[in-house]
mmCIF file of C-alpha atoms and ligand atoms in Angstrom:
data_model
loop_
_atom_site.group_PDB
_atom_site.id
_atom_site.type_symbol
_atom_site.label_atom_id
_atom_site.label_comp_id
_atom_site.label_asym_id
_atom_site.label_seq_id
_atom_site.Cartn_x
_atom_site.Cartn_y
_atom_site.Cartn_z
ATOM 1 C CA UNK A 1 3.339 26.934 31.104
ATOM 2 C CA UNK A 2 2.885 25.974 34.730
ATOM 3 C CA UNK A 3 4.983 23.282 36.350
ATOM 4 C CA UNK A 4 3.541 19.792 36.166
ATOM 5 C CA UNK A 5 2.655 18.731 39.768
ATOM 6 C CA UNK A 6 3.749 15.137 40.251
ATOM 7 C CA UNK A 7 4.331 15.094 43.941
ATOM 8 C CA UNK A 8 1.354 12.926 44.834
ATOM 9 C CA UNK A 9 1.084 12.206 48.543
ATOM 10 C CA UNK A 10 -1.926 9.912 48.806
ATOM 11 C CA UNK A 11 -1.909 6.225 49.869
ATOM 12 C CA UNK A 12 -0.453 3.474 47.714
ATOM 13 C CA UNK A 13 -2.845 1.491 45.752
ATOM 14 C CA UNK A 14 -2.533 -1.455 43.313
ATOM 15 C CA UNK A 15 -4.670 -1.939 40.307
ATOM 16 C CA UNK A 16 -4.494 -4.338 37.377
ATOM 17 C CA UNK A 17 -6.860 -6.063 34.910
ATOM 18 C CA UNK A 18 -7.097 -8.679 32.178
ATOM 19 C CA UNK A 19 -9.458 -9.101 29.273
ATOM 20 C CA UNK A 20 -12.163 -11.747 29.545
ATOM 21 C CA UNK A 21 -11.120 -13.366 26.276
ATOM 22 C CA UNK A 22 -10.839 -17.147 26.641
ATOM 23 C CA UNK A 23 -8.874 -18.934 29.212
ATOM 24 C CA UNK A 24 -5.702 -17.622 30.874
ATOM 25 C CA UNK A 25 -2.273 -19.013 30.071
ATOM 26 C CA UNK A 26 1.113 -19.429 31.808
ATOM 27 C CA UNK A 27 2.228 -16.064 30.434
ATOM 28 C CA UNK A 28 -0.663 -14.251 32.131
ATOM 29 C CA UNK A 29 0.243 -16.118 35.316
ATOM 30 C CA UNK A 30 3.974 -15.603 35.368
ATOM 31 C CA UNK A 31 3.878 -12.095 33.865
ATOM 32 C CA UNK A 32 1.101 -10.673 35.978
ATOM 33 C CA UNK A 33 -1.137 -12.862 38.213
ATOM 34 C CA UNK A 34 1.717 -14.107 40.329
ATOM 35 C CA UNK A 35 2.603 -10.543 41.193
ATOM 36 C CA UNK A 36 -1.032 -9.631 41.836
ATOM 37 C CA UNK A 37 -1.184 -12.353 44.486
ATOM 38 C CA UNK A 38 2.137 -11.289 46.074
ATOM 39 C CA UNK A 39 1.029 -7.596 46.254
ATOM 40 C CA UNK A 40 -2.037 -8.518 48.270
ATOM 41 C CA UNK A 41 0.183 -8.700 51.397
ATOM 42 C CA UNK A 42 2.061 -5.402 50.651
ATOM 43 C CA UNK A 43 -0.302 -3.424 52.860
ATOM 44 C CA UNK A 44 -1.679 -1.421 49.830
ATOM 45 C CA UNK A 45 -5.297 -1.644 48.755
ATOM 46 C CA UNK A 46 -5.648 -3.988 45.662
ATOM 47 C CA UNK A 47 -8.131 -3.719 42.890
ATOM 48 C CA UNK A 48 -8.221 -6.465 40.230
ATOM 49 C CA UNK A 49 -10.626 -5.858 37.459
ATOM 50 C CA UNK A 50 -11.988 -7.918 34.548
ATOM 51 C CA UNK A 51 -11.948 -5.536 31.719
ATOM 52 C CA UNK A 52 -15.237 -6.208 29.814
ATOM 53 C CA UNK A 53 -15.404 -2.677 28.343
ATOM 54 C CA UNK A 54 -12.076 -3.412 26.691
ATOM 55 C CA UNK A 55 -13.398 -6.732 25.416
ATOM 56 C CA UNK A 56 -16.029 -4.993 23.228
ATOM 57 C CA UNK A 57 -13.407 -3.038 21.270
ATOM 58 C CA UNK A 58 -13.303 -6.144 19.008
ATOM 59 C CA UNK A 59 -16.113 -8.217 17.762
ATOM 60 C CA UNK A 60 -17.149 -11.013 20.044
ATOM 61 C CA UNK A 61 -20.300 -12.942 21.015
ATOM 62 C CA UNK A 62 -22.285 -10.918 23.477
ATOM 63 C CA UNK A 63 -24.083 -13.980 24.792
ATOM 64 C CA UNK A 64 -20.752 -15.420 25.926
ATOM 65 C CA UNK A 65 -19.244 -12.308 27.518
ATOM 66 C CA UNK A 66 -20.816 -12.596 31.029
ATOM 67 C CA UNK A 67 -19.589 -16.214 31.274
ATOM 68 C CA UNK A 68 -16.087 -15.101 30.245
ATOM 69 C CA UNK A 69 -16.102 -12.424 33.017
ATOM 70 C CA UNK A 70 -17.015 -15.102 35.570
ATOM 71 C CA UNK A 71 -14.377 -17.399 34.117
ATOM 72 C CA UNK A 72 -11.606 -14.707 34.438
ATOM 73 C CA UNK A 73 -12.764 -13.923 37.957
ATOM 74 C CA UNK A 74 -12.471 -17.677 38.815
ATOM 75 C CA UNK A 75 -9.001 -17.824 37.316
ATOM 76 C CA UNK A 76 -7.895 -14.874 39.444
ATOM 77 C CA UNK A 77 -9.072 -16.733 42.452
ATOM 78 C CA UNK A 78 -7.664 -19.982 41.505
ATOM 79 C CA UNK A 79 -4.233 -18.340 41.092
ATOM 80 C CA UNK A 80 -4.566 -16.979 44.647
ATOM 81 C CA UNK A 81 -6.207 -13.606 44.483
ATOM 82 C CA UNK A 82 -8.171 -13.538 47.808
ATOM 83 C CA UNK A 83 -11.474 -11.763 47.495
ATOM 84 C CA UNK A 84 -11.376 -11.070 51.258
ATOM 85 C CA UNK A 85 -8.321 -9.005 50.637
ATOM 86 C CA UNK A 86 -8.567 -7.682 47.131
ATOM 87 C CA UNK A 87 -11.586 -6.296 45.197
ATOM 88 C CA UNK A 88 -12.348 -8.540 42.192
ATOM 89 C CA UNK A 89 -14.908 -6.959 39.914
ATOM 90 C CA UNK A 90 -16.135 -6.324 36.411
ATOM 91 C CA UNK A 91 -15.122 -3.026 34.856
ATOM 92 C CA UNK A 92 -18.701 -2.511 33.548
ATOM 93 C CA UNK A 93 -19.999 -2.584 37.150
ATOM 94 C CA UNK A 94 -18.157 0.581 37.985
ATOM 95 C CA UNK A 95 -19.496 3.374 35.752
ATOM 96 C CA UNK A 96 -16.723 5.790 36.844
ATOM 97 C CA UNK A 97 -14.236 4.037 34.551
ATOM 98 C CA UNK A 98 -16.183 5.066 31.391
ATOM 99 C CA UNK A 99 -16.830 8.613 32.809
ATOM 100 C CA UNK A 100 -13.155 9.252 33.575
ATOM 101 C CA UNK A 101 -12.207 7.633 30.135
ATOM 102 C CA UNK A 102 -14.187 10.410 28.454
ATOM 103 C CA UNK A 103 -12.480 13.193 30.330
ATOM 104 C CA UNK A 104 -9.123 11.515 29.553
ATOM 105 C CA UNK A 105 -9.996 11.343 25.858
ATOM 106 C CA UNK A 106 -10.082 15.152 26.076
ATOM 107 C CA UNK A 107 -6.759 15.171 27.829
ATOM 108 C CA UNK A 108 -4.791 12.680 25.754
ATOM 109 C CA UNK A 109 -3.412 13.951 22.356
ATOM 110 C CA UNK A 110 -4.031 12.070 19.073
ATOM 111 C CA UNK A 111 -0.322 11.967 18.445
ATOM 112 C CA UNK A 112 0.186 10.029 21.756
ATOM 113 C CA UNK A 113 -2.210 7.408 20.707
ATOM 114 C CA UNK A 114 -0.856 7.090 17.199
ATOM 115 C CA UNK A 115 2.362 5.817 18.679
ATOM 116 C CA UNK A 116 0.769 2.816 20.463
ATOM 117 C CA UNK A 117 2.135 -0.410 19.049
ATOM 118 C CA UNK A 118 -0.568 -2.662 20.491
ATOM 119 C CA UNK A 119 -3.146 -0.851 18.393
ATOM 120 C CA UNK A 120 -1.045 -1.362 15.291
ATOM 121 C CA UNK A 121 -0.666 -5.088 16.114
ATOM 122 C CA UNK A 122 -4.337 -5.594 16.904
ATOM 123 C CA UNK A 123 -5.785 -3.532 14.151
ATOM 124 C CA UNK A 124 -3.565 -5.192 11.529
ATOM 125 C CA UNK A 125 -3.489 -3.995 8.009
ATOM 126 C CA UNK A 126 -7.021 -2.727 7.921
ATOM 127 C CA UNK A 127 -6.746 -0.121 10.648
ATOM 128 C CA UNK A 128 -9.431 2.005 8.986
ATOM 129 C CA UNK A 129 -11.921 -0.599 9.833
ATOM 130 C CA UNK A 130 -10.913 -1.012 13.466
ATOM 131 C CA UNK A 131 -13.336 0.483 16.016
ATOM 132 C CA UNK A 132 -12.637 3.820 17.554
ATOM 133 C CA UNK A 133 -12.734 2.075 20.902
ATOM 134 C CA UNK A 134 -9.767 -0.041 19.933
ATOM 135 C CA UNK A 135 -7.911 3.150 19.191
ATOM 136 C CA UNK A 136 -8.659 4.820 22.424
ATOM 137 C CA UNK A 137 -8.340 1.530 24.339
ATOM 138 C CA UNK A 138 -5.246 2.778 26.260
ATOM 139 C CA UNK A 139 -7.078 5.893 27.372
ATOM 140 C CA UNK A 140 -9.661 3.667 29.046
ATOM 141 C CA UNK A 141 -6.858 1.665 30.605
ATOM 142 C CA UNK A 142 -5.458 4.982 32.102
ATOM 143 C CA UNK A 143 -8.968 5.648 33.566
ATOM 144 C CA UNK A 144 -9.109 2.108 35.011
ATOM 145 C CA UNK A 145 -5.845 2.918 36.958
ATOM 146 C CA UNK A 146 -6.378 6.535 37.891
ATOM 147 C CA UNK A 147 -10.017 6.281 38.938
ATOM 148 C CA UNK A 148 -8.505 4.578 42.023
ATOM 149 C CA UNK A 149 -5.490 6.829 42.088
ATOM 150 C CA UNK A 150 -3.538 3.585 41.775
ATOM 151 C CA UNK A 151 0.255 3.997 42.288
ATOM 152 C CA UNK A 152 1.462 0.653 41.192
ATOM 153 C CA UNK A 153 0.296 -1.531 38.267
ATOM 154 C CA UNK A 154 1.586 -5.197 38.083
ATOM 155 C CA UNK A 155 1.643 -6.150 34.419
ATOM 156 C CA UNK A 156 3.721 -8.039 31.815
ATOM 157 C CA UNK A 157 6.338 -6.310 29.633
ATOM 158 C CA UNK A 158 3.933 -5.693 26.753
ATOM 159 C CA UNK A 159 1.951 -3.170 28.834
ATOM 160 C CA UNK A 160 4.889 -0.826 29.412
ATOM 161 C CA UNK A 161 3.908 1.581 26.674
ATOM 162 C CA UNK A 162 0.335 1.786 27.989
ATOM 163 C CA UNK A 163 1.594 2.617 31.455
ATOM 164 C CA UNK A 164 3.785 5.379 29.975
ATOM 165 C CA UNK A 165 0.639 6.806 28.312
ATOM 166 C CA UNK A 166 -1.232 6.628 31.633
ATOM 167 C CA UNK A 167 1.594 8.695 33.271
ATOM 168 C CA UNK A 168 1.461 11.306 30.481
ATOM 169 C CA UNK A 169 -2.317 11.659 30.915
ATOM 170 C CA UNK A 170 -2.096 11.893 34.622
ATOM 171 C CA UNK A 171 0.697 14.580 34.298
ATOM 172 C CA UNK A 172 -1.208 16.478 31.739
ATOM 173 C CA UNK A 173 -4.402 16.431 33.700
ATOM 174 C CA UNK A 174 -2.582 17.627 36.778
ATOM 175 C CA UNK A 175 -1.032 20.444 34.779
ATOM 176 C CA UNK A 176 -4.231 21.536 33.055
ATOM 177 C CA UNK A 177 -6.768 21.050 35.832
ATOM 178 C CA UNK A 178 -4.959 20.465 39.053
ATOM 179 C CA UNK A 179 -4.647 24.167 40.170
ATOM 180 C CA UNK A 180 -1.070 23.316 41.320
ATOM 181 C CA UNK A 181 -1.995 19.956 43.053
ATOM 182 C CA UNK A 182 -0.921 16.458 41.973
ATOM 183 C CA UNK A 183 -4.425 15.278 41.697
ATOM 184 C CA UNK A 184 -3.425 11.924 40.112
ATOM 185 C CA UNK A 185 -0.218 9.924 40.901
ATOM 186 C CA UNK A 186 2.031 8.981 38.030
ATOM 187 C CA UNK A 187 1.336 5.165 38.197
ATOM 188 C CA UNK A 188 4.412 2.912 38.154
ATOM 189 C CA UNK A 189 4.412 -0.403 36.244
ATOM 190 C CA UNK A 190 5.365 -3.354 38.403
ATOM 191 C CA UNK A 191 7.253 -5.566 35.810
ATOM 192 C CA UNK A 192 9.471 -8.434 37.015
ATOM 193 C CA UNK A 193 12.679 -9.490 35.408
ATOM 194 C CA UNK A 194 11.714 -13.100 35.054
ATOM 195 C CA UNK A 195 8.441 -14.170 33.551
ATOM 196 C CA UNK A 196 7.506 -10.707 32.212
ATOM 197 C CA UNK A 197 7.675 -11.962 28.627
ATOM 198 C CA UNK A 198 6.860 -15.650 28.124
ATOM 199 C CA UNK A 199 7.113 -16.593 24.475
ATOM 200 C CA UNK A 200 5.087 -18.891 22.341
ATOM 201 C CA UNK A 201 6.038 -22.665 22.504
ATOM 202 C CA UNK A 202 6.026 -22.689 18.696
ATOM 203 C CA UNK A 203 7.941 -19.451 17.993
ATOM 204 C CA UNK A 204 10.500 -17.837 20.325
ATOM 205 C CA UNK A 205 9.988 -14.450 18.684
ATOM 206 C CA UNK A 206 6.222 -14.282 19.434
ATOM 207 C CA UNK A 207 4.818 -13.807 22.805
ATOM 208 C CA UNK A 208 2.565 -16.582 24.369
ATOM 209 C CA UNK A 209 -0.907 -15.141 23.621
ATOM 210 C CA UNK A 210 -4.647 -15.983 23.833
ATOM 211 C CA UNK A 211 -5.131 -14.787 20.376
ATOM 212 C CA UNK A 212 -2.585 -17.260 18.785
ATOM 213 C CA UNK A 213 -4.770 -19.598 16.638
ATOM 214 C CA UNK A 214 -2.697 -22.615 17.663
ATOM 215 C CA UNK A 215 -3.490 -23.880 21.160
ATOM 216 C CA UNK A 216 -0.132 -25.702 21.061
ATOM 217 C CA UNK A 217 1.610 -22.347 21.297
ATOM 218 C CA UNK A 218 0.519 -21.871 24.941
ATOM 219 C CA UNK A 219 0.025 -23.699 28.241
ATOM 220 C CA UNK A 220 -3.402 -22.818 29.692
ATOM 221 C CA UNK A 221 -4.088 -22.747 33.282
ATOM 222 C CA UNK A 222 -6.734 -25.275 32.869
ATOM 223 C CA UNK A 223 -4.726 -27.717 30.744
ATOM 224 C CA UNK A 224 -4.584 -31.189 32.114
ATOM 225 C CA UNK A 225 -1.301 -33.188 32.739
ATOM 226 C CA UNK A 226 -1.332 -35.105 29.402
ATOM 227 C CA UNK A 227 -2.009 -31.912 27.370
ATOM 228 C CA UNK A 228 0.822 -30.018 29.154
ATOM 229 C CA UNK A 229 3.267 -32.846 28.482
ATOM 230 C CA UNK A 230 2.211 -33.150 24.907
ATOM 231 C CA UNK A 231 2.618 -29.447 24.242
ATOM 232 C CA UNK A 232 6.006 -29.328 25.808
ATOM 233 C CA UNK A 233 7.110 -32.345 23.833
ATOM 234 C CA UNK A 234 6.112 -30.712 20.603
ATOM 235 C CA UNK A 235 7.590 -27.278 21.568
ATOM 236 C CA UNK A 236 10.055 -25.909 19.103
ATOM 237 C CA UNK A 237 13.710 -26.225 19.967
ATOM 238 C CA UNK A 238 17.103 -26.437 18.322
ATOM 239 C CA UNK A 239 19.413 -29.483 18.072
ATOM 240 C CA UNK A 240 22.096 -28.045 20.428
ATOM 241 C CA UNK A 241 22.521 -29.198 24.010
ATOM 242 C CA UNK A 242 21.823 -26.585 26.843
ATOM 243 C CA UNK A 243 24.779 -24.262 27.149
ATOM 244 C CA UNK A 244 26.775 -23.313 30.256
ATOM 245 C CA UNK A 245 26.113 -19.567 30.296
ATOM 246 C CA UNK A 246 23.055 -17.378 29.956
ATOM 247 C CA UNK A 247 24.739 -15.308 27.254
ATOM 248 C CA UNK A 248 24.835 -18.347 24.949
ATOM 249 C CA UNK A 249 21.043 -18.422 25.014
ATOM 250 C CA UNK A 250 20.779 -15.013 23.360
ATOM 251 C CA UNK A 251 20.895 -16.385 19.873
ATOM 252 C CA UNK A 252 18.568 -19.272 20.746
ATOM 253 C CA UNK A 253 15.105 -17.785 21.553
ATOM 254 C CA UNK A 254 13.290 -21.022 21.887
ATOM 255 C CA UNK A 255 15.848 -22.528 24.239
ATOM 256 C CA UNK A 256 15.967 -19.315 26.169
ATOM 257 C CA UNK A 257 12.152 -19.375 26.548
ATOM 258 C CA UNK A 258 11.945 -22.942 27.807
ATOM 259 C CA UNK A 259 14.832 -22.409 30.332
ATOM 260 C CA UNK A 260 13.121 -19.158 31.530
ATOM 261 C CA UNK A 261 9.818 -20.902 31.959
ATOM 262 C CA UNK A 262 11.585 -23.652 33.927
ATOM 263 C CA UNK A 263 13.338 -21.045 36.119
ATOM 264 C CA UNK A 264 10.091 -19.143 36.752
ATOM 265 C CA UNK A 265 8.094 -22.314 37.551
ATOM 266 C CA UNK A 266 10.708 -23.694 40.013
ATOM 267 C CA UNK A 267 11.559 -20.327 41.532
ATOM 268 C CA UNK A 268 15.205 -20.419 40.592
ATOM 269 C CA UNK A 269 17.483 -18.287 38.260
ATOM 270 C CA UNK A 270 18.302 -19.109 34.716
ATOM 271 C CA UNK A 271 21.912 -19.559 35.838
ATOM 272 C CA UNK A 272 20.851 -22.166 38.261
ATOM 273 C CA UNK A 273 18.896 -24.097 35.684
ATOM 274 C CA UNK A 274 21.953 -24.057 33.248
ATOM 275 C CA UNK A 275 24.111 -25.296 36.127
ATOM 276 C CA UNK A 276 21.841 -28.285 36.370
ATOM 277 C CA UNK A 277 21.278 -28.970 32.691
ATOM 278 C CA UNK A 278 24.411 -27.676 30.748
ATOM 279 C CA UNK A 279 25.387 -30.273 28.133
ATOM 280 C CA UNK A 280 22.136 -32.088 28.221
ATOM 281 C CA UNK A 281 19.775 -32.103 25.205
ATOM 282 C CA UNK A 282 16.087 -31.267 25.027
ATOM 283 C CA UNK A 283 15.287 -34.944 25.176
ATOM 284 C CA UNK A 284 16.426 -34.810 28.767
ATOM 285 C CA UNK A 285 15.261 -31.250 29.614
ATOM 286 C CA UNK A 286 11.673 -31.288 28.272
ATOM 287 C CA UNK A 287 10.342 -34.183 30.500
ATOM 288 C CA UNK A 288 11.679 -32.258 33.551
ATOM 289 C CA UNK A 289 10.070 -29.011 32.261
ATOM 290 C CA UNK A 290 6.765 -30.930 31.771
ATOM 291 C CA UNK A 291 6.915 -32.298 35.220
ATOM 292 C CA UNK A 292 7.522 -28.843 36.718
ATOM 293 C CA UNK A 293 4.661 -27.287 34.680
ATOM 294 C CA UNK A 294 2.208 -30.039 35.597
ATOM 295 C CA UNK A 295 3.168 -29.784 39.302
ATOM 296 C CA UNK A 296 2.733 -26.121 39.215
ATOM 297 C CA UNK A 297 -0.444 -25.905 37.296
ATOM 298 C CA UNK A 298 -2.392 -28.865 38.774
ATOM 299 C CA UNK A 299 -3.442 -27.039 42.030
ATOM 300 C CA UNK A 300 -4.545 -23.976 39.983
ATOM 301 C CA UNK A 301 -6.578 -25.924 37.512
ATOM 302 C CA UNK A 302 -8.139 -27.975 40.352
ATOM 303 C CA UNK A 303 -9.149 -24.871 42.125
ATOM 304 C CA UNK A 304 -10.479 -23.322 38.923
ATOM 305 C CA UNK A 305 -12.673 -26.337 38.298
ATOM 306 C CA UNK A 306 -14.030 -26.226 41.683
ATOM 307 C CA UNK A 307 -14.736 -22.467 41.552
ATOM 308 C CA UNK A 308 -16.269 -22.283 38.093
ATOM 309 C CA UNK A 309 -18.834 -24.856 39.114
ATOM 310 C CA UNK A 310 -20.338 -22.404 41.663
ATOM 311 C CA UNK A 311 -21.665 -19.552 39.567
ATOM 312 C CA UNK A 312 -23.565 -17.961 42.475
ATOM 313 C CA UNK A 313 -20.465 -17.642 44.554
ATOM 314 C CA UNK A 314 -18.516 -16.123 41.705
ATOM 315 C CA UNK A 315 -21.362 -13.569 41.255
ATOM 316 C CA UNK A 316 -21.244 -12.868 44.979
ATOM 317 C CA UNK A 317 -17.492 -12.136 44.816
ATOM 318 C CA UNK A 318 -18.052 -9.879 41.803
ATOM 319 C CA UNK A 319 -20.869 -7.944 43.461
ATOM 320 C CA UNK A 320 -18.857 -7.415 46.651
ATOM 321 C CA UNK A 321 -15.770 -6.281 44.583
ATOM 322 C CA UNK A 322 -17.962 -3.885 42.616
ATOM 323 C CA UNK A 323 -19.250 -2.383 45.868
ATOM 324 C CA UNK A 324 -15.779 -1.802 47.151
ATOM 325 C CA UNK A 325 -14.520 -0.522 43.779
ATOM 326 C CA UNK A 326 -17.384 1.855 43.425
ATOM 327 C CA UNK A 327 -16.863 3.269 46.937
ATOM 328 C CA UNK A 328 -13.202 3.937 46.081
ATOM 329 C CA UNK A 329 -13.898 5.394 42.632
ATOM 330 C CA UNK A 330 -16.813 7.699 43.434
ATOM 331 C CA UNK A 331 -14.833 10.431 45.237
ATOM 332 C CA UNK A 332 -12.200 10.423 42.538
ATOM 333 C CA UNK A 333 -14.592 10.788 39.664
ATOM 334 C CA UNK A 334 -16.450 13.503 41.564
ATOM 335 C CA UNK A 335 -13.262 15.391 42.038
ATOM 336 C CA UNK A 336 -12.301 15.037 38.312
ATOM 337 C CA UNK A 337 -15.725 16.253 37.225
ATOM 338 C CA UNK A 338 -15.484 19.201 39.533
ATOM 339 C CA UNK A 339 -12.000 20.128 38.275
ATOM 340 C CA UNK A 340 -13.060 19.999 34.582
ATOM 341 C CA UNK A 341 -15.999 22.255 35.313
ATOM 342 C CA UNK A 342 -19.000 19.948 34.803
ATOM 343 C CA UNK A 343 -22.306 21.494 35.864
ATOM 344 C CA UNK A 344 -23.479 20.697 39.338
ATOM 345 C CA UNK A 345 -27.130 21.385 40.185
HETATM 346 P P1 AMP B 401 -3.847 -10.081 28.131
HETATM 347 O O1 AMP B 401 -3.716 -11.531 27.999
HETATM 348 O O2 AMP B 401 -3.275 -9.381 26.959
HETATM 349 O O3 AMP B 401 -5.139 -9.644 28.599
HETATM 350 O O4 AMP B 401 -2.818 -9.707 29.300
HETATM 351 C C1 AMP B 401 -3.082 -9.789 30.729
HETATM 352 C C2 AMP B 401 -1.866 -9.622 31.534
HETATM 353 O O5 AMP B 401 -0.866 -10.659 31.289
HETATM 354 C C3 AMP B 401 -1.012 -8.281 31.158
HETATM 355 O O6 AMP B 401 -0.516 -7.791 32.346
HETATM 356 C C4 AMP B 401 0.035 -8.792 30.196
HETATM 357 O O7 AMP B 401 1.120 -7.999 30.229
HETATM 358 C C5 AMP B 401 0.305 -10.196 30.810
HETATM 359 N N1 AMP B 401 0.804 -11.105 29.756
HETATM 360 C C6 AMP B 401 0.062 -11.471 28.601
HETATM 361 N N2 AMP B 401 0.850 -12.306 27.864
HETATM 362 C C7 AMP B 401 2.066 -12.431 28.479
HETATM 363 C C8 AMP B 401 3.246 -13.149 28.241
HETATM 364 N N3 AMP B 401 3.331 -13.854 27.088
HETATM 365 N N4 AMP B 401 4.281 -13.102 29.036
HETATM 366 C C9 AMP B 401 4.153 -12.314 30.190
HETATM 367 N N5 AMP B 401 3.067 -11.616 30.483
HETATM 368 C C10 AMP B 401 1.992 -11.768 29.663
HETATM 369 N N1 LIG B 402 -4.509 -3.704 28.375
HETATM 370 C C1 LIG B 402 -4.260 -4.723 29.379
HETATM 371 C C2 LIG B 402 -3.909 -6.062 28.574
HETATM 372 O O1 LIG B 402 -4.125 -6.164 27.343
HETATM 373 C C3 LIG B 402 -5.449 -5.076 30.154
HETATM 374 C C4 LIG B 402 -5.840 -3.898 30.949
HETATM 375 C C5 LIG B 402 -6.934 -3.011 30.887
HETATM 376 C C6 LIG B 402 -5.050 -3.332 32.098
HETATM 377 N N2 LIG B 402 -6.986 -2.018 31.900
HETATM 378 C C7 LIG B 402 -5.841 -2.255 32.586
HETATM 379 C C8 LIG B 402 -3.921 -3.763 32.713
HETATM 380 C C9 LIG B 402 -5.412 -1.536 33.661
HETATM 381 C C10 LIG B 402 -3.435 -3.001 33.860
HETATM 382 C C11 LIG B 402 -4.170 -1.881 34.339
HETATM 383 O O2 LIG B 402 -3.393 -6.903 29.152
#
């Protein structure tokens, strides 16, 4: 067996994406979007995609999908992604994603996919009835990343396993088709310590998620001040006051989550929050948290409301982004097709 070439020497590139399923929440922002914005100034080229191909792996209303893509693009911009710096585009507007996904389906092994926990979670008990697309979802994700030869992928903690699969696919492609070259980089997840796993307001053991049926479980980026205050007031807690040390939060998942959110929102550490609030109960802490959340989200939701009203402008951004993304993806898909031996007339 030949050595796996992994010594990629091309430029650094950033890619990430989110599904256009409903509005975005604080977990999406603190776990991912915030870092997308920060990386725009890293000097690397940035590609931020709305993954509508992934959206159709589960049933949804086709008539609402284009609006949801626009809404996700507006949320990216409201959070600070700047379309003059980063390409913002719909995955379906760049056919090379799907083309590379097919090649990667022939590179990835069935056993690798069978280990993916997100499939098990999403398919639930009736996995036999899940679409084949839901099963191969992480292979398409690898194509999203590698069709730009992206080197860094800012995501929340829950995407770690998918990133490992992307690395396995890149390494296997390089080995089987690379003729000794590292055609694809092994992409690195960019996962931050704080904010990478924001939990539900109703259950400290479940992550904050768009798919939770209860809207009270999450803070949405377009919630108004009253809604945010009400949700935080109702958030599950325990009767103990806040402790002095971070270690004492380990057995108190709800308390740990709220303190973590406060630290992430105010840009401080968990220790600093505990220094300020140790000994105080949630009756005192929750209003402070609500204020911080409102102050943080108000400019984002205001900007979102402004952007979403101008559909033509969002479409212009998405077209421009697709042009840039296609230009970057075309040479990569051409190289991959040549390496696997597709016919060229
Ligand atoms: P999704 O909402 O599953 O499409 O996720 C979009 C991005 O947000 C991914 O990078 C996720 O890892 C991240 N994300 C989603 N939920 C959370 C959460 N509760 N905490 C931190 N990051 C999250
Ligand atoms: N699977 C990711 C999620 O559920 C979304 C996604 C699709 C993605 N393609 C990607 C994230 C490429 C990073 C890179 O959140």
